C-alpha positions as YAML, in Angstrom:
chain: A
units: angstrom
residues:
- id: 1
  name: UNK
  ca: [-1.89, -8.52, 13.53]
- id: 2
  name: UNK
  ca: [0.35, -9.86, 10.73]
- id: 3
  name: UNK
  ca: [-1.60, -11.37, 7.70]
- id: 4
  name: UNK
  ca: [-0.32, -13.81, 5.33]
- id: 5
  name: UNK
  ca: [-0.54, -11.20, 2.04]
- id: 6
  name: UNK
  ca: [1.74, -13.35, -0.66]
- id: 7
  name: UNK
  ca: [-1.58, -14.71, -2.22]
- id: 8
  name: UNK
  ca: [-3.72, -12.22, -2.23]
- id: 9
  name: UNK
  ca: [-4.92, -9.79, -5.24]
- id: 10
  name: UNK
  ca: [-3.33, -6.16, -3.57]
- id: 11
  name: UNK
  ca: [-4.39, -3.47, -6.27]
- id: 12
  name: UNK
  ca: [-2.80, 0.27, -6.05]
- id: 13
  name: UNK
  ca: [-4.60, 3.13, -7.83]
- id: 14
  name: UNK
  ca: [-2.08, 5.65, -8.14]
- id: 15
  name: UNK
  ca: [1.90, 5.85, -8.83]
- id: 16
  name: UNK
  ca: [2.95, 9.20, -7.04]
- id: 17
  name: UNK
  ca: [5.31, 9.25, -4.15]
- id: 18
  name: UNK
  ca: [2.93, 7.88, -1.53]
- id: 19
  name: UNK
  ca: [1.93, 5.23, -3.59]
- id: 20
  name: UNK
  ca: [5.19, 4.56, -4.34]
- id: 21
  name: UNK
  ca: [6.43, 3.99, -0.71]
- id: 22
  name: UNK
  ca: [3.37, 1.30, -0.29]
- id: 23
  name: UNK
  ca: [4.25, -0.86, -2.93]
- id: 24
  name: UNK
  ca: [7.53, -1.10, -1.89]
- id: 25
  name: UNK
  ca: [6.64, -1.99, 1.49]
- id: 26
  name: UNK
  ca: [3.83, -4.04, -0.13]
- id: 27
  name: UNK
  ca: [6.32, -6.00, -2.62]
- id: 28
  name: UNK
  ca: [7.98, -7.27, 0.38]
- id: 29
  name: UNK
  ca: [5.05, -9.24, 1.73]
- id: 30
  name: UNK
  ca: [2.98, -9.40, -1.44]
- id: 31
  name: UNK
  ca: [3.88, -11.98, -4.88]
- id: 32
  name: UNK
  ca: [2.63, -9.17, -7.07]
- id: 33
  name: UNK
  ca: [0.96, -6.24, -6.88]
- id: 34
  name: UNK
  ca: [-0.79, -4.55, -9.53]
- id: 35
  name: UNK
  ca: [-0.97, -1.04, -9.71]
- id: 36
  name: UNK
  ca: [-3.26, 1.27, -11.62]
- id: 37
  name: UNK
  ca: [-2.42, 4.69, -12.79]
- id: 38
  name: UNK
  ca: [-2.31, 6.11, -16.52]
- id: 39
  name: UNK
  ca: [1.80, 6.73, -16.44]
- id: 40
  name: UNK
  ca: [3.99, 5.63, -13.97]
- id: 41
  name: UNK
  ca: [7.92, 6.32, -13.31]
- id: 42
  name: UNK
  ca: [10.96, 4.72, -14.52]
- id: 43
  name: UNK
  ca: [11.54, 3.17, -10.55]
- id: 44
  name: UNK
  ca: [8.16, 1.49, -11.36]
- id: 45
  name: UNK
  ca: [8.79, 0.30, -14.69]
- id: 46
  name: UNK
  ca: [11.86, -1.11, -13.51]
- id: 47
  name: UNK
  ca: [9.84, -3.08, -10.94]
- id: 48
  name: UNK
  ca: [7.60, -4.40, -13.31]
- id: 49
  name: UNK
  ca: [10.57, -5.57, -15.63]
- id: 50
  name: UNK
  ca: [11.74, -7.87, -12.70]
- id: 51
  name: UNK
  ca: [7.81, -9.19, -12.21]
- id: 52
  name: UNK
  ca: [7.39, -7.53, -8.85]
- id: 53
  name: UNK
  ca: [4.61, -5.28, -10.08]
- id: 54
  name: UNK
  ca: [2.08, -5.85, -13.11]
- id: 55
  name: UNK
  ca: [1.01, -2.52, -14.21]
- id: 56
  name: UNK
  ca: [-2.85, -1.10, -15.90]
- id: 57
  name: UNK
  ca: [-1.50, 1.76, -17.67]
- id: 58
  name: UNK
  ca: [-5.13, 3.05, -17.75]
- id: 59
  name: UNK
  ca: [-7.27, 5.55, -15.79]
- id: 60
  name: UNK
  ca: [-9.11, 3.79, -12.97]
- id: 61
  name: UNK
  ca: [-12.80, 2.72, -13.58]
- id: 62
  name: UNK
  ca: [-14.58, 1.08, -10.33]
- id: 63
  name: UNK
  ca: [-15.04, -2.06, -12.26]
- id: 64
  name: UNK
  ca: [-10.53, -2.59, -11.90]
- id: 65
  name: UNK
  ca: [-10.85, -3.40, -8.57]
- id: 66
  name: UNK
  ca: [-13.95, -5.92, -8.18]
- id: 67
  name: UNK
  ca: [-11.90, -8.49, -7.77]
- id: 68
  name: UNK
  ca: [-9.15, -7.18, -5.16]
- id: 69
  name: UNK
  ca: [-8.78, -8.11, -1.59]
- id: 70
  name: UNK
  ca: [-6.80, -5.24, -0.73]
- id: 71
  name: UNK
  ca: [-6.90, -1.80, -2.33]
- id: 72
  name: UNK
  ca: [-4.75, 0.80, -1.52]
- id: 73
  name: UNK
  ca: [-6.59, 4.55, -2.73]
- id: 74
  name: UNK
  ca: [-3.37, 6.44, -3.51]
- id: 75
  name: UNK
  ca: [-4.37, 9.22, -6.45]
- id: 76
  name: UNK
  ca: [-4.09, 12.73, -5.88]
- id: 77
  name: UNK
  ca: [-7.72, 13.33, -6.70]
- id: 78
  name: UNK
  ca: [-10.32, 13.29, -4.18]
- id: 79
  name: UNK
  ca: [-13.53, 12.21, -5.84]
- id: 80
  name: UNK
  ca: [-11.42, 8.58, -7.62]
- id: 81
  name: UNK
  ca: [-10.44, 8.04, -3.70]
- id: 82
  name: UNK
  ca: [-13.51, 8.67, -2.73]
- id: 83
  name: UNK
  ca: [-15.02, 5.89, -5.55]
- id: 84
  name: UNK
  ca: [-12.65, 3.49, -4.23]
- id: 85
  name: UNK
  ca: [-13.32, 3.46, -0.85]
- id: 86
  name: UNK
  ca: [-17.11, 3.02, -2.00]
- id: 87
  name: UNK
  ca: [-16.79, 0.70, -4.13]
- id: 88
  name: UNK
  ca: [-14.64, -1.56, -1.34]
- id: 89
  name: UNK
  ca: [-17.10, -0.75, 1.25]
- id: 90
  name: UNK
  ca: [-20.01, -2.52, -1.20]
- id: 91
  name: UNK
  ca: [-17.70, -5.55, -2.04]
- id: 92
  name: UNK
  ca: [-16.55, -5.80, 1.67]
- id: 93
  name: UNK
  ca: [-12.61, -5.68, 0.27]
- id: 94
  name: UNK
  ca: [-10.15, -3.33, 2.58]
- id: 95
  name: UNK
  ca: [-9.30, -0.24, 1.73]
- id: 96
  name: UNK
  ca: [-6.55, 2.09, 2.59]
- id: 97
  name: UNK
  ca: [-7.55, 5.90, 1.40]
- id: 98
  name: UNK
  ca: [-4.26, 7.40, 2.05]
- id: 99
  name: UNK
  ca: [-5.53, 11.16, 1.97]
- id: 100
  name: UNK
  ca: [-8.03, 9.81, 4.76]
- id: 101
  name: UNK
  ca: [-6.84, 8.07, 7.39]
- id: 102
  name: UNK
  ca: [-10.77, 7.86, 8.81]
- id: 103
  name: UNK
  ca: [-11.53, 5.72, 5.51]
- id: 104
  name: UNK
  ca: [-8.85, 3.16, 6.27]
- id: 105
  name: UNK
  ca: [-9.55, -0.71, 7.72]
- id: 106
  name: UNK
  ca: [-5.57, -1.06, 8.03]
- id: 107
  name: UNK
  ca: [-2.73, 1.52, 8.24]
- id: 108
  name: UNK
  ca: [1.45, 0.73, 6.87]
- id: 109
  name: UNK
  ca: [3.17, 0.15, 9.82]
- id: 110
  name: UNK
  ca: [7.14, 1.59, 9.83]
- id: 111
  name: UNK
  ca: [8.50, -2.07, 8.97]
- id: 112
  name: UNK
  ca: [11.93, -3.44, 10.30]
- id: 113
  name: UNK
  ca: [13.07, -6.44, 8.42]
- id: 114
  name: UNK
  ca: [15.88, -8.51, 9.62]
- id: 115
  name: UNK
  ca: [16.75, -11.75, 8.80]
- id: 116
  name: UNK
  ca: [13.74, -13.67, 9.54]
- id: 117
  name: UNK
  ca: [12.14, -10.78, 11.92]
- id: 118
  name: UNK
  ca: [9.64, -8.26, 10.66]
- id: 119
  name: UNK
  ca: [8.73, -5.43, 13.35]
- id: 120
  name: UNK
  ca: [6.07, -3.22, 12.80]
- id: 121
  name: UNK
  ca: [5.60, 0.02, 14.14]
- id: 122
  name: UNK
  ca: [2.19, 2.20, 14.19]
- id: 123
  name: UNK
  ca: [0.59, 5.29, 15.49]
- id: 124
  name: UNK
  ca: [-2.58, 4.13, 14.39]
- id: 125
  name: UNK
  ca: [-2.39, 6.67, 11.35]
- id: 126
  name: UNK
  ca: [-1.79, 9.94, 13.93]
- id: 127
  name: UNK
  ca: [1.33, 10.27, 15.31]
- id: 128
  name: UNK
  ca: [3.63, 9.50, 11.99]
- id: 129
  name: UNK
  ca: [7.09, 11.19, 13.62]
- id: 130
  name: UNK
  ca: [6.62, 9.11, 16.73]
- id: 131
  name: UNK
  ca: [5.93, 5.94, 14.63]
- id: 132
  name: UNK
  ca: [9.24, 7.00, 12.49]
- id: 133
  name: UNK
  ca: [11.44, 7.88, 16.01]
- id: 134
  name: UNK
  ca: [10.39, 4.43, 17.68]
- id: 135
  name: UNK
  ca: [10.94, 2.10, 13.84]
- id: 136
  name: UNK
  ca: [14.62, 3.47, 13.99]
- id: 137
  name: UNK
  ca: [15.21, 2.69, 17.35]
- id: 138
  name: UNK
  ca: [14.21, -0.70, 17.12]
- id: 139
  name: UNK
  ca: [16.01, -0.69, 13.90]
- id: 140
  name: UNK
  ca: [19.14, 0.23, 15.74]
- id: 141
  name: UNK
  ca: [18.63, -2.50, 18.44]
- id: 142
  name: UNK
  ca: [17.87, -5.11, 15.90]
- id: 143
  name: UNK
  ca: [21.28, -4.06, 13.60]
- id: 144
  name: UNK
  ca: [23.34, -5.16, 17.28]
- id: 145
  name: UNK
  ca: [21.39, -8.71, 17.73]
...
């Protein structure tokens, strides 16, 4: 299912390398996102320069997200992830626990953009080579339309 994201409120706690690769995919699709981490990375700050990204420079407190329809848990400590997904679970907003792939209403698909296509390609959060091996492919198909 593709789902019209340019409007919505898409939070990301964290700014390491995983959380990284999902706002990029995210800024794509999304008209901002804002992401939540205490320091972030010169690609990031560059991001937020050109108004793709707004940015909490700020540890994460559960009351950040109350008003997100779309969280994306991407800190390398387990007990914040573990906050997040609670407090989405109690405010019925969808959460993406990237250490946990059993706490996630929605996995990133590999994404082929071309033109006006968009191809997504998932494993359902198991089989991540596969999902990689099968994106290029259809990558490669899509570069000879």
């Amino acid at each position: 299912m593709f789902v019209d994201l340019s409007k919505k409120r898409v939070y990301v706690v964290g700014a390491g390398t995983i959380a990284k690769r999902r706002i990029r995919s995210l800024c794509e699709f999304v008209d901002c996102v804002t992401v939540i981490a205490p320091e972030v990375n010169p690609e990031l700050n560059k991001m937020e320069k050109a108004g793709d990204i707004q940015i909490l420079r700020k540890k994460y407190e559960s009351s950040d997200i109350y008003d997100a329809e779309l969280v994306i848990a991407a800190t390398n400590d387990h007990k914040i992830n573990e906050d997040i997904y609670r407090v989405c679970r109690e405010r019925g907003i969808l959460v993406n626990v990237c250490s946990d792939k059993d706490k996630c209403d929605f996995y990133f698909p590999g994404l082929i953009t071309r033109d006006d296509v968009v191809v997504g390609v998932t494993a359902n959060g198991a089989n991540h080579k596969r999902a990689k091996a099968v994106t290029e492919q259809i990558r490669e198909i899509l570069e000879e339309c």
